[in-house]
Structures are given as C-alpha cells and as structure tokens.
Amino acid sequence: MVPFYEQKKELLQTGTGNHMEFPLHLHLALELLYVIEGEINAKIGSSEYSVHSGELALMFPNTVHDYSTVSKREDTEFIMVIASPLLAGDFKNTLLCAHPVYPIISSNAIHQDAVYAIKALLADKSGNNELSKLFIQLILTRVMPHLKLESNQNLSPHDLTAQVISYISEHFSEPLSLEILSKKFGASRYQISRIFSKTIDVKYYDYINTLRINYAKSLLQNTDQDILSIGFDCGFENQQTFNRVFKVHCNVSPKRYRKIIDNTLK
C-alpha cells in the first residue's frame, strides 16, 4: 500500500471511535493513539505492533504509519490526538529530530496524568491553544522517560524517504531546491523527486509549499507578526509569491485570512 502525505491544517485534532482502517500516511504532526478497549494493529515506520486496551502508541512527525482494527466494533474504543509540534514546547526539536525505537507505552507504564490529559484534550472544545499546549506537554513529560529515542540521522542509509522528509521538516523555511537536496543526500534529483511523486503521491514543491503555508497560517493566527516578515520567515522569496501560493492553498490572501480569524475569535 502506497503512503500518502496527509495535510493537517489545525494545530490540534482529536476524535474517538470504535473502528479504524487507515492507509499508510505521514504528516508533520505528533499522533497519539490511546486504546481504551479492544486491539488495533499499527504499522509505525517499518515495524508492526498490536496496541491493546490501556496502551498508547506514538507516531512522531513524518513517520509513515497505518491502522487496522482487530477486535469487533462493540468491543473497541479508542481516542486519537493529532497535535502540531508547535504545541510541544521544549519537546518540539526532539519530536522533529528523533523517533522512538519502540513507540508503544504499555498499560502498566502509562502514567494516569497522561491518560487524564488525553481525555481532557478530547473533551475540550474551547480551541484554547495555550490549554492544548499544557496538556500535550504533560503527556510528553510523562511518556518520554519510557521511550528510548534514536536520532533520525541514524536511520538506515537505504531509508532515503525518511531522511529526506526529516530534513525538510527542519529546513522547509530555507531555500530548498531539488538540487540542494540532491547534493545533501548524494542522490540524483530524479531520485529525490520520485520520493514525492511515487512514494508520497504529491509533487515536491506542493509538499514544500504545504509545510510553509501551514506554518504561515499558524503565525497569522497566533502572532502579531507583520505579513511581509511572515512570508520571509516561512521561506518565500517575496511578498508576491507568498500571496499567490497562500491564495492557492486557502482561497484568500494572508491579510484576509488573518481578518477572518480575528473576527471569528471576537
């Protein structure tokens, strides 16, 4: 099954359910799967796991993963949390630069503070990003001691996809052409391009622009930074390009987007 890049637009998404069949995908977000009842199979990276009642699976940003439910619907309940690294505070760089060797927290090891925070994120409908940050950081504070982390630089040299995506997640706001990546990884431009067109099923520059626009939206929503500097900080060379790409993705200009957000919050 071919993975695809799932474009997450919100800083936080939560949900609950009793059945899940989801294809291979990846995104620039932390994903948490807490199984209340039942059993769900999860492929995370190149390994497969069974997640049972009371266990928590963690998918760090840009980790390919999928799900399939093993138990019957009536015997299954889970909570899903998908959080931007922007909510992770001091844990942000760790999420982007490393991955857990074994990404499952057992029911015996998971701290009740983490369970409480997961359920609180599901219940909270306020859209308060500061509150979401507190809960996400509480979860990470409680689970990180149970995870053995490995630098993304230690990935298999054959895992070019993971290496390229990890690098882009840290450098998307910088000049980042196919030629630059080709020199960085000692691969041809064709090889790099195929990662996106064949493996992730998205064009390279669409992938880069999606990351940049999502970051721009976050800055427009959560800061008073002027629009010109936001465009530059997100990697756009000039205001015209920023406005054009933003409008393609959001159907409005950055200025209009900020005004809509401001009016919504009033």
mmCIF file of N, CA and C in Angstrom, residues 176-193:
data_model
loop_
_atom_site.group_PDB
_atom_site.id
_atom_site.type_symbol
_atom_site.label_atom_id
_atom_site.label_comp_id
_atom_site.label_asym_id
_atom_site.label_seq_id
_atom_site.Cartn_x
_atom_site.Cartn_y
_atom_site.Cartn_z
ATOM 1 N N LEU A 176 15.284 25.556 -0.583
ATOM 2 C CA LEU A 176 15.303 24.089 -0.546
ATOM 3 C C LEU A 176 14.906 23.522 -1.914
ATOM 4 N N SER A 177 15.808 23.625 -2.855
ATOM 5 C CA SER A 177 15.547 23.103 -4.196
ATOM 6 C C SER A 177 15.900 21.623 -4.268
ATOM 7 N N LEU A 178 15.467 20.971 -5.331
ATOM 8 C CA LEU A 178 15.843 19.580 -5.558
ATOM 9 C C LEU A 178 17.353 19.437 -5.688
ATOM 10 N N GLU A 179 17.998 20.445 -6.252
ATOM 11 C CA GLU A 179 19.453 20.419 -6.398
ATOM 12 C C GLU A 179 20.141 20.427 -5.035
ATOM 13 N N ILE A 180 19.631 21.226 -4.104
ATOM 14 C CA ILE A 180 20.196 21.281 -2.750
ATOM 15 C C ILE A 180 20.056 19.926 -2.067
ATOM 16 N N LEU A 181 18.875 19.310 -2.167
ATOM 17 C CA LEU A 181 18.656 18.005 -1.542
ATOM 18 C C LEU A 181 19.491 16.924 -2.218
ATOM 19 N N SER A 182 19.651 17.029 -3.520
ATOM 20 C CA SER A 182 20.458 16.065 -4.253
ATOM 21 C C SER A 182 21.896 16.052 -3.735
ATOM 22 N N LYS A 183 22.466 17.229 -3.527
ATOM 23 C CA LYS A 183 23.830 17.327 -3.003
ATOM 24 C C LYS A 183 23.900 16.874 -1.551
ATOM 25 N N LYS A 184 22.879 17.212 -0.776
ATOM 26 C CA LYS A 184 22.859 16.863 0.646
ATOM 27 C C LYS A 184 22.871 15.351 0.841
ATOM 28 N N PHE A 185 22.093 14.614 0.056
ATOM 29 C CA PHE A 185 21.919 13.178 0.279
ATOM 30 C C PHE A 185 22.655 12.301 -0.733
ATOM 31 N N GLY A 186 23.388 12.936 -1.646
ATOM 32 C CA GLY A 186 24.140 12.155 -2.617
ATOM 33 C C GLY A 186 23.253 11.332 -3.522
ATOM 34 N N ALA A 187 22.077 11.847 -3.793
ATOM 35 C CA ALA A 187 21.122 11.166 -4.672
ATOM 36 C C ALA A 187 20.803 12.088 -5.840
ATOM 37 N N SER A 188 20.337 11.525 -6.923
ATOM 38 C CA SER A 188 20.002 12.344 -8.080
ATOM 39 C C SER A 188 18.719 13.130 -7.829
ATOM 40 N N ARG A 189 18.547 14.190 -8.586
ATOM 41 C CA ARG A 189 17.304 14.965 -8.484
ATOM 42 C C ARG A 189 16.107 14.085 -8.820
ATOM 43 N N TYR A 190 16.299 13.162 -9.749
ATOM 44 C CA TYR A 190 15.227 12.244 -10.132
ATOM 45 C C TYR A 190 14.819 11.364 -8.954
ATOM 46 N N GLN A 191 15.807 10.843 -8.200
ATOM 47 C CA GLN A 191 15.504 10.009 -7.032
ATOM 48 C C GLN A 191 14.732 10.793 -5.983
ATOM 49 N N ILE A 192 15.180 12.014 -5.728
ATOM 50 C CA ILE A 192 14.503 12.854 -4.735
ATOM 51 C C ILE A 192 13.078 13.152 -5.187
ATOM 52 N N SER A 193 12.937 13.504 -6.445
ATOM 53 C CA SER A 193 11.615 13.846 -6.972
ATOM 54 C C SER A 193 10.660 12.660 -6.893
#
